[in-house]
Amino acid sequence: MGGEAVGQLDPSKDEDGKGDPQPRPLEWDKRLEAVLDTWHRRAWAASLAHYRRASQLQRSNVRLGLPVVVLSAVVGTSLFATLGEERLPMALRVIVGTVSVAAAVLAAVQTFFGFAQRADQHVLAADWYASLRRKIEQTRAIRPEFRGDAKKILDDLRRDLNQVGAQFPQIGDKEWERTARRFGITEPPRGGGSRVEGKTGRHRSASTQGT
């Protein structure tokens, strides 16, 4: 009949028969490309900084854990060697007791600081940032007209960057500022006062501020 079939609705029109225009995809321009470039450098810098922080914590764990192992072995060997002795010299008792206490204190300190667990968290954060960096590189490798809606892509990246920053431990201001300078990243000015690591420092590298 040449007209629309009876009862068939045109998806481009609402119930009143008026058109419901869909929002046009946001096209890429120089300003949005600059945002993508900044986020790429931030993700790269955060990945390297987290890997570096993980290495520092692993070295601290070894430096503290090695004496614990050695002292525990010395205590155990001393006790085993003196099992048959009815009376031990006072000096030997003092030495064994001191070494035993030192081993216990170092083990408690190692557990309290949790160097190994914190290092693992920084490695996970670094891996996430590296994955986001590769995702951005893949996006930039595609010609702008074939990437799709710029707003959707940037919104997804911003959400992922903020999620990583909120989920994993902070890098620390000094480490982040040193790495940020290497990648030419500028941060917004901060107010006076010192920042405590673990509270405000965590979002320095993770979020998309400063773009």
PDB file of C-alpha atoms in Angstrom:
ATOM      1  CA  MET A   1       0.000   0.000   0.000  1.00  0.00           C
ATOM      2  CA  GLY A   2       3.027   2.228   0.189  1.00  0.00           C
ATOM      3  CA  GLY A   3       2.143   3.506   3.704  1.00  0.00           C
ATOM      4  CA  GLU A   4       3.120   2.203   7.112  1.00  0.00           C
ATOM      5  CA  ALA A   5       1.537  -1.038   8.209  1.00  0.00           C
ATOM      6  CA  VAL A   6      -1.371  -0.657  10.622  1.00  0.00           C
ATOM      7  CA  GLY A   7      -0.278  -1.010  14.236  1.00  0.00           C
ATOM      8  CA  GLN A   8       3.427  -0.713  13.394  1.00  0.00           C
ATOM      9  CA  LEU A   9       5.184   1.987  15.380  1.00  0.00           C
ATOM     10  CA  ASP A  10       8.002   4.109  14.091  1.00  0.00           C
ATOM     11  CA  PRO A  11      10.821   3.820  16.658  1.00  0.00           C
ATOM     12  CA  SER A  12      11.936   7.331  15.848  1.00  0.00           C
ATOM     13  CA  LYS A  13       8.612   8.796  17.027  1.00  0.00           C
ATOM     14  CA  ASP A  14       6.934   8.946  20.397  1.00  0.00           C
ATOM     15  CA  GLU A  15       3.263   8.205  21.174  1.00  0.00           C
ATOM     16  CA  ASP A  16       2.189  11.629  19.873  1.00  0.00           C
ATOM     17  CA  GLY A  17       3.847  10.905  16.571  1.00  0.00           C
ATOM     18  CA  LYS A  18       6.497  13.508  17.131  1.00  0.00           C
ATOM     19  CA  GLY A  19      10.114  12.773  16.548  1.00  0.00           C
ATOM     20  CA  ASP A  20      12.316  11.979  19.549  1.00  0.00           C
ATOM     21  CA  PRO A  21      15.759  13.003  18.364  1.00  0.00           C
ATOM     22  CA  GLN A  22      18.633  11.034  19.806  1.00  0.00           C
ATOM     23  CA  PRO A  23      21.580  13.047  21.125  1.00  0.00           C
ATOM     24  CA  ARG A  24      24.337  13.287  18.604  1.00  0.00           C
ATOM     25  CA  PRO A  25      27.610  11.558  19.514  1.00  0.00           C
ATOM     26  CA  LEU A  26      30.234  13.953  20.732  1.00  0.00           C
ATOM     27  CA  GLU A  27      32.968  14.283  18.151  1.00  0.00           C
ATOM     28  CA  TRP A  28      36.649  14.358  19.033  1.00  0.00           C
ATOM     29  CA  ASP A  29      38.448  17.677  18.883  1.00  0.00           C
ATOM     30  CA  LYS A  30      41.811  18.997  20.025  1.00  0.00           C
ATOM     31  CA  ARG A  31      40.568  19.740  23.536  1.00  0.00           C
ATOM     32  CA  LEU A  32      39.260  16.192  24.069  1.00  0.00           C
ATOM     33  CA  GLU A  33      42.410  14.726  22.530  1.00  0.00           C
ATOM     34  CA  ALA A  34      44.413  16.733  25.072  1.00  0.00           C
ATOM     35  CA  VAL A  35      42.327  15.263  27.907  1.00  0.00           C
ATOM     36  CA  LEU A  36      42.946  11.756  26.577  1.00  0.00           C
ATOM     37  CA  ASP A  37      46.664  12.458  26.348  1.00  0.00           C
ATOM     38  CA  THR A  38      46.773  13.759  29.935  1.00  0.00           C
ATOM     39  CA  TRP A  39      44.939  10.713  31.279  1.00  0.00           C
ATOM     40  CA  HIS A  40      47.295   8.463  29.345  1.00  0.00           C
ATOM     41  CA  ARG A  41      50.298  10.092  30.996  1.00  0.00           C
ATOM     42  CA  ARG A  42      48.638   9.957  34.421  1.00  0.00           C
ATOM     43  CA  ALA A  43      47.880   6.240  34.079  1.00  0.00           C
ATOM     44  CA  TRP A  44      51.426   5.543  32.893  1.00  0.00           C
ATOM     45  CA  ALA A  45      52.962   7.579  35.714  1.00  0.00           C
ATOM     46  CA  ALA A  46      50.733   5.963  38.346  1.00  0.00           C
ATOM     47  CA  SER A  47      51.603   2.498  37.087  1.00  0.00           C
ATOM     48  CA  LEU A  48      55.346   3.125  37.348  1.00  0.00           C
ATOM     49  CA  ALA A  49      55.008   4.825  40.736  1.00  0.00           C
ATOM     50  CA  HIS A  50      53.019   1.919  42.159  1.00  0.00           C
ATOM     51  CA  TYR A  51      55.564  -0.598  40.848  1.00  0.00           C
ATOM     52  CA  ARG A  52      58.345   1.452  42.431  1.00  0.00           C
ATOM     53  CA  ARG A  53      56.484   1.668  45.738  1.00  0.00           C
ATOM     54  CA  ALA A  54      55.895  -2.095  45.681  1.00  0.00           C
ATOM     55  CA  SER A  55      59.623  -2.690  45.201  1.00  0.00           C
ATOM     56  CA  GLN A  56      60.424  -0.425  48.153  1.00  0.00           C
ATOM     57  CA  LEU A  57      58.008  -2.309  50.415  1.00  0.00           C
ATOM     58  CA  GLN A  58      59.361  -5.676  49.284  1.00  0.00           C
ATOM     59  CA  ARG A  59      62.902  -4.594  50.156  1.00  0.00           C
ATOM     60  CA  SER A  60      61.717  -3.381  53.566  1.00  0.00           C
ATOM     61  CA  ASN A  61      60.028  -6.723  54.149  1.00  0.00           C
ATOM     62  CA  VAL A  62      63.246  -8.586  53.329  1.00  0.00           C
ATOM     63  CA  ARG A  63      65.397  -6.294  55.486  1.00  0.00           C
ATOM     64  CA  LEU A  64      63.115  -6.840  58.453  1.00  0.00           C
ATOM     65  CA  GLY A  65      62.246 -10.463  57.795  1.00  0.00           C
ATOM     66  CA  LEU A  66      65.796 -11.745  57.370  1.00  0.00           C
ATOM     67  CA  PRO A  67      66.895 -10.833  60.918  1.00  0.00           C
ATOM     68  CA  VAL A  68      63.717 -12.456  62.264  1.00  0.00           C
ATOM     69  CA  VAL A  69      64.602 -15.719  60.541  1.00  0.00           C
ATOM     70  CA  VAL A  70      68.230 -15.598  61.684  1.00  0.00           C
ATOM     71  CA  LEU A  71      67.425 -14.740  65.299  1.00  0.00           C
ATOM     72  CA  SER A  72      64.684 -17.363  65.485  1.00  0.00           C
ATOM     73  CA  ALA A  73      67.110 -19.968  64.152  1.00  0.00           C
ATOM     74  CA  VAL A  74      69.733 -18.939  66.723  1.00  0.00           C
ATOM     75  CA  VAL A  75      67.247 -19.196  69.573  1.00  0.00           C
ATOM     76  CA  GLY A  76      65.997 -22.559  68.403  1.00  0.00           C
ATOM     77  CA  THR A  77      69.514 -23.932  68.009  1.00  0.00           C
ATOM     78  CA  SER A  78      70.584 -22.641  71.422  1.00  0.00           C
ATOM     79  CA  LEU A  79      67.592 -24.163  73.148  1.00  0.00           C
ATOM     80  CA  PHE A  80      68.106 -27.495  71.402  1.00  0.00           C
ATOM     81  CA  ALA A  81      71.791 -27.550  72.333  1.00  0.00           C
ATOM     82  CA  THR A  82      71.060 -26.933  76.011  1.00  0.00           C
ATOM     83  CA  LEU A  83      68.301 -29.498  76.460  1.00  0.00           C
ATOM     84  CA  GLY A  84      70.661 -31.860  78.276  1.00  0.00           C
ATOM     85  CA  GLU A  85      72.120 -29.215  80.531  1.00  0.00           C
ATOM     86  CA  GLU A  86      70.711 -29.164  84.056  1.00  0.00           C
ATOM     87  CA  ARG A  87      72.226 -25.837  84.988  1.00  0.00           C
ATOM     88  CA  LEU A  88      72.920 -23.106  82.437  1.00  0.00           C
ATOM     89  CA  PRO A  89      75.271 -20.179  82.961  1.00  0.00           C
ATOM     90  CA  MET A  90      73.453 -16.955  83.697  1.00  0.00           C
ATOM     91  CA  ALA A  91      75.170 -15.169  80.809  1.00  0.00           C
ATOM     92  CA  LEU A  92      73.902 -17.765  78.340  1.00  0.00           C
ATOM     93  CA  ARG A  93      70.394 -17.449  79.696  1.00  0.00           C
ATOM     94  CA  VAL A  94      70.505 -13.680  79.288  1.00  0.00           C
ATOM     95  CA  ILE A  95      71.803 -13.946  75.725  1.00  0.00           C
ATOM     96  CA  VAL A  96      69.195 -16.517  74.676  1.00  0.00           C
ATOM     97  CA  GLY A  97      66.426 -14.523  76.339  1.00  0.00           C
ATOM     98  CA  THR A  98      67.534 -11.266  74.696  1.00  0.00           C
ATOM     99  CA  VAL A  99      67.760 -12.819  71.247  1.00  0.00           C
ATOM    100  CA  SER A 100      64.359 -14.437  71.704  1.00  0.00           C
ATOM    101  CA  VAL A 101      62.761 -11.129  72.695  1.00  0.00           C
ATOM    102  CA  ALA A 102      64.446  -9.338  69.787  1.00  0.00           C
ATOM    103  CA  ALA A 103      63.130 -11.917  67.323  1.00  0.00           C
ATOM    104  CA  ALA A 104      59.619 -11.592  68.744  1.00  0.00           C
ATOM    105  CA  VAL A 105      59.716  -7.789  68.575  1.00  0.00           C
ATOM    106  CA  LEU A 106      60.946  -7.758  64.962  1.00  0.00           C
ATOM    107  CA  ALA A 107      58.307 -10.293  63.971  1.00  0.00           C
ATOM    108  CA  ALA A 108      55.623  -8.141  65.611  1.00  0.00           C
ATOM    109  CA  VAL A 109      56.882  -5.037  63.810  1.00  0.00           C
ATOM    110  CA  GLN A 110      56.916  -6.879  60.493  1.00  0.00           C
ATOM    111  CA  THR A 111      53.337  -8.026  61.041  1.00  0.00           C
ATOM    112  CA  PHE A 112      52.218  -4.555  62.126  1.00  0.00           C
ATOM    113  CA  PHE A 113      53.551  -2.771  59.050  1.00  0.00           C
ATOM    114  CA  GLY A 114      52.449  -5.542  56.668  1.00  0.00           C
ATOM    115  CA  PHE A 115      55.096  -4.780  54.057  1.00  0.00           C
ATOM    116  CA  ALA A 116      54.351  -7.872  51.973  1.00  0.00           C
ATOM    117  CA  GLN A 117      50.591  -7.292  51.890  1.00  0.00           C
ATOM    118  CA  ARG A 118      50.998  -3.618  51.034  1.00  0.00           C
ATOM    119  CA  ALA A 119      53.457  -4.476  48.270  1.00  0.00           C
ATOM    120  CA  ASP A 120      50.923  -6.878  46.764  1.00  0.00           C
ATOM    121  CA  GLN A 121      48.271  -4.137  46.761  1.00  0.00           C
ATOM    122  CA  HIS A 122      50.602  -1.732  44.969  1.00  0.00           C
ATOM    123  CA  VAL A 123      51.400  -4.372  42.350  1.00  0.00           C
ATOM    124  CA  LEU A 124      47.676  -4.859  41.722  1.00  0.00           C
ATOM    125  CA  ALA A 125      47.185  -1.105  41.404  1.00  0.00           C
ATOM    126  CA  ALA A 126      50.107  -0.861  38.988  1.00  0.00           C
ATOM    127  CA  ASP A 127      48.648  -3.654  36.870  1.00  0.00           C
ATOM    128  CA  TRP A 128      45.278  -1.886  36.734  1.00  0.00           C
ATOM    129  CA  TYR A 129      46.847   1.393  35.674  1.00  0.00           C
ATOM    130  CA  ALA A 130      48.930  -0.411  33.056  1.00  0.00           C
ATOM    131  CA  SER A 131      45.748  -1.986  31.703  1.00  0.00           C
ATOM    132  CA  LEU A 132      44.069   1.428  31.497  1.00  0.00           C
ATOM    133  CA  ARG A 133      47.140   2.850  29.795  1.00  0.00           C
ATOM    134  CA  ARG A 134      46.940   0.162  27.113  1.00  0.00           C
ATOM    135  CA  LYS A 135      43.211   0.821  26.732  1.00  0.00           C
ATOM    136  CA  ILE A 136      43.886   4.515  26.120  1.00  0.00           C
ATOM    137  CA  GLU A 137      46.669   3.681  23.677  1.00  0.00           C
ATOM    138  CA  GLN A 138      44.286   1.443  21.750  1.00  0.00           C
ATOM    139  CA  THR A 139      41.716   4.252  21.628  1.00  0.00           C
ATOM    140  CA  ARG A 140      44.289   6.743  20.398  1.00  0.00           C
ATOM    141  CA  ALA A 141      45.444   4.322  17.702  1.00  0.00           C
ATOM    142  CA  ILE A 142      41.952   4.387  16.151  1.00  0.00           C
ATOM    143  CA  ARG A 143      41.086   7.274  13.878  1.00  0.00           C
ATOM    144  CA  PRO A 144      38.807   9.743  15.706  1.00  0.00           C
ATOM    145  CA  GLU A 145      35.886   9.262  13.334  1.00  0.00           C
ATOM    146  CA  PHE A 146      35.827   5.524  14.094  1.00  0.00           C
ATOM    147  CA  ARG A 147      36.188   5.684  17.898  1.00  0.00           C
ATOM    148  CA  GLY A 148      32.563   6.390  18.695  1.00  0.00           C
ATOM    149  CA  ASP A 149      31.055   8.847  21.143  1.00  0.00           C
ATOM    150  CA  ALA A 150      33.858  10.795  22.811  1.00  0.00           C
ATOM    151  CA  LYS A 151      31.745  11.535  25.890  1.00  0.00           C
ATOM    152  CA  LYS A 152      31.016   7.865  26.550  1.00  0.00           C
ATOM    153  CA  ILE A 153      34.658   6.854  26.113  1.00  0.00           C
ATOM    154  CA  LEU A 154      35.924   9.603  28.421  1.00  0.00           C
ATOM    155  CA  ASP A 155      33.222   8.915  31.009  1.00  0.00           C
ATOM    156  CA  ASP A 156      34.198   5.229  31.108  1.00  0.00           C
ATOM    157  CA  LEU A 157      37.884   6.062  31.457  1.00  0.00           C
ATOM    158  CA  ARG A 158      37.242   8.635  34.169  1.00  0.00           C
ATOM    159  CA  ARG A 159      35.152   6.150  36.146  1.00  0.00           C
ATOM    160  CA  ASP A 160      37.842   3.466  35.848  1.00  0.00           C
ATOM    161  CA  LEU A 161      40.626   5.832  36.908  1.00  0.00           C
ATOM    162  CA  ASN A 162      38.687   7.059  39.916  1.00  0.00           C
ATOM    163  CA  GLN A 163      37.737   3.506  40.881  1.00  0.00           C
ATOM    164  CA  VAL A 164      41.362   2.375  40.948  1.00  0.00           C
ATOM    165  CA  GLY A 165      42.360   5.432  42.959  1.00  0.00           C
ATOM    166  CA  ALA A 166      39.677   4.759  45.566  1.00  0.00           C
ATOM    167  CA  GLN A 167      40.206   0.997  45.792  1.00  0.00           C
ATOM    168  CA  PHE A 168      43.974   0.693  46.153  1.00  0.00           C
ATOM    169  CA  PRO A 169      46.522   2.287  48.534  1.00  0.00           C
ATOM    170  CA  GLN A 170      48.112   5.643  47.894  1.00  0.00           C
ATOM    171  CA  ILE A 171      51.553   6.232  46.457  1.00  0.00           C
ATOM    172  CA  GLY A 172      52.537   9.122  48.676  1.00  0.00           C
ATOM    173  CA  ASP A 173      53.020  12.746  47.733  1.00  0.00           C
ATOM    174  CA  LYS A 174      56.783  12.719  47.291  1.00  0.00           C
ATOM    175  CA  GLU A 175      56.844   9.647  45.084  1.00  0.00           C
ATOM    176  CA  TRP A 176      53.919  10.853  42.988  1.00  0.00           C
ATOM    177  CA  GLU A 177      55.255  14.381  42.542  1.00  0.00           C
ATOM    178  CA  ARG A 178      58.622  13.026  41.402  1.00  0.00           C
ATOM    179  CA  THR A 179      56.978  10.695  38.892  1.00  0.00           C
ATOM    180  CA  ALA A 180      54.476  13.335  37.769  1.00  0.00           C
ATOM    181  CA  ARG A 181      57.266  15.767  36.915  1.00  0.00           C
ATOM    182  CA  ARG A 182      58.895  13.082  34.798  1.00  0.00           C
ATOM    183  CA  PHE A 183      55.723  12.767  32.719  1.00  0.00           C
ATOM    184  CA  GLY A 184      55.004  16.495  32.584  1.00  0.00           C
ATOM    185  CA  ILE A 185      51.904  16.275  34.768  1.00  0.00           C
ATOM    186  CA  THR A 186      50.862  19.420  36.619  1.00  0.00           C
ATOM    187  CA  GLU A 187      48.662  19.281  39.700  1.00  0.00           C
ATOM    188  CA  PRO A 188      46.258  21.958  40.954  1.00  0.00           C
ATOM    189  CA  PRO A 189      47.620  24.121  43.772  1.00  0.00           C
ATOM    190  CA  ARG A 190      47.161  22.719  47.244  1.00  0.00           C
ATOM    191  CA  GLY A 191      46.392  24.490  50.477  1.00  0.00           C
ATOM    192  CA  GLY A 192      48.790  24.734  53.392  1.00  0.00           C
ATOM    193  CA  GLY A 193      49.442  21.977  55.863  1.00  0.00           C
ATOM    194  CA  SER A 194      50.919  18.547  55.529  1.00  0.00           C
ATOM    195  CA  ARG A 195      49.098  15.647  53.930  1.00  0.00           C
ATOM    196  CA  VAL A 196      49.017  12.348  55.757  1.00  0.00           C
ATOM    197  CA  GLU A 197      49.773   9.336  53.601  1.00  0.00           C
ATOM    198  CA  GLY A 198      46.741   7.118  53.448  1.00  0.00           C
ATOM    199  CA  LYS A 199      44.135   9.893  53.628  1.00  0.00           C
ATOM    200  CA  THR A 200      44.483  12.509  50.939  1.00  0.00           C
ATOM    201  CA  GLY A 201      47.571  11.331  49.090  1.00  0.00           C
ATOM    202  CA  ARG A 202      45.875   8.341  47.563  1.00  0.00           C
ATOM    203  CA  HIS A 203      43.899  10.382  45.042  1.00  0.00           C
ATOM    204  CA  ARG A 204      46.853  12.322  43.745  1.00  0.00           C
ATOM    205  CA  SER A 205      47.680   9.756  41.090  1.00  0.00           C
ATOM    206  CA  ALA A 206      44.447   7.847  40.846  1.00  0.00           C
ATOM    207  CA  SER A 207      41.847  10.448  39.994  1.00  0.00           C
ATOM    208  CA  THR A 208      41.571  12.649  36.929  1.00  0.00           C
ATOM    209  CA  GLN A 209      42.124  15.912  38.759  1.00  0.00           C
ATOM    210  CA  GLY A 210      44.502  18.366  37.208  1.00  0.00           C
ATOM    211  CA  THR A 211      43.220  17.754  33.660  1.00  0.00           C
TER     212      THR A 211
END
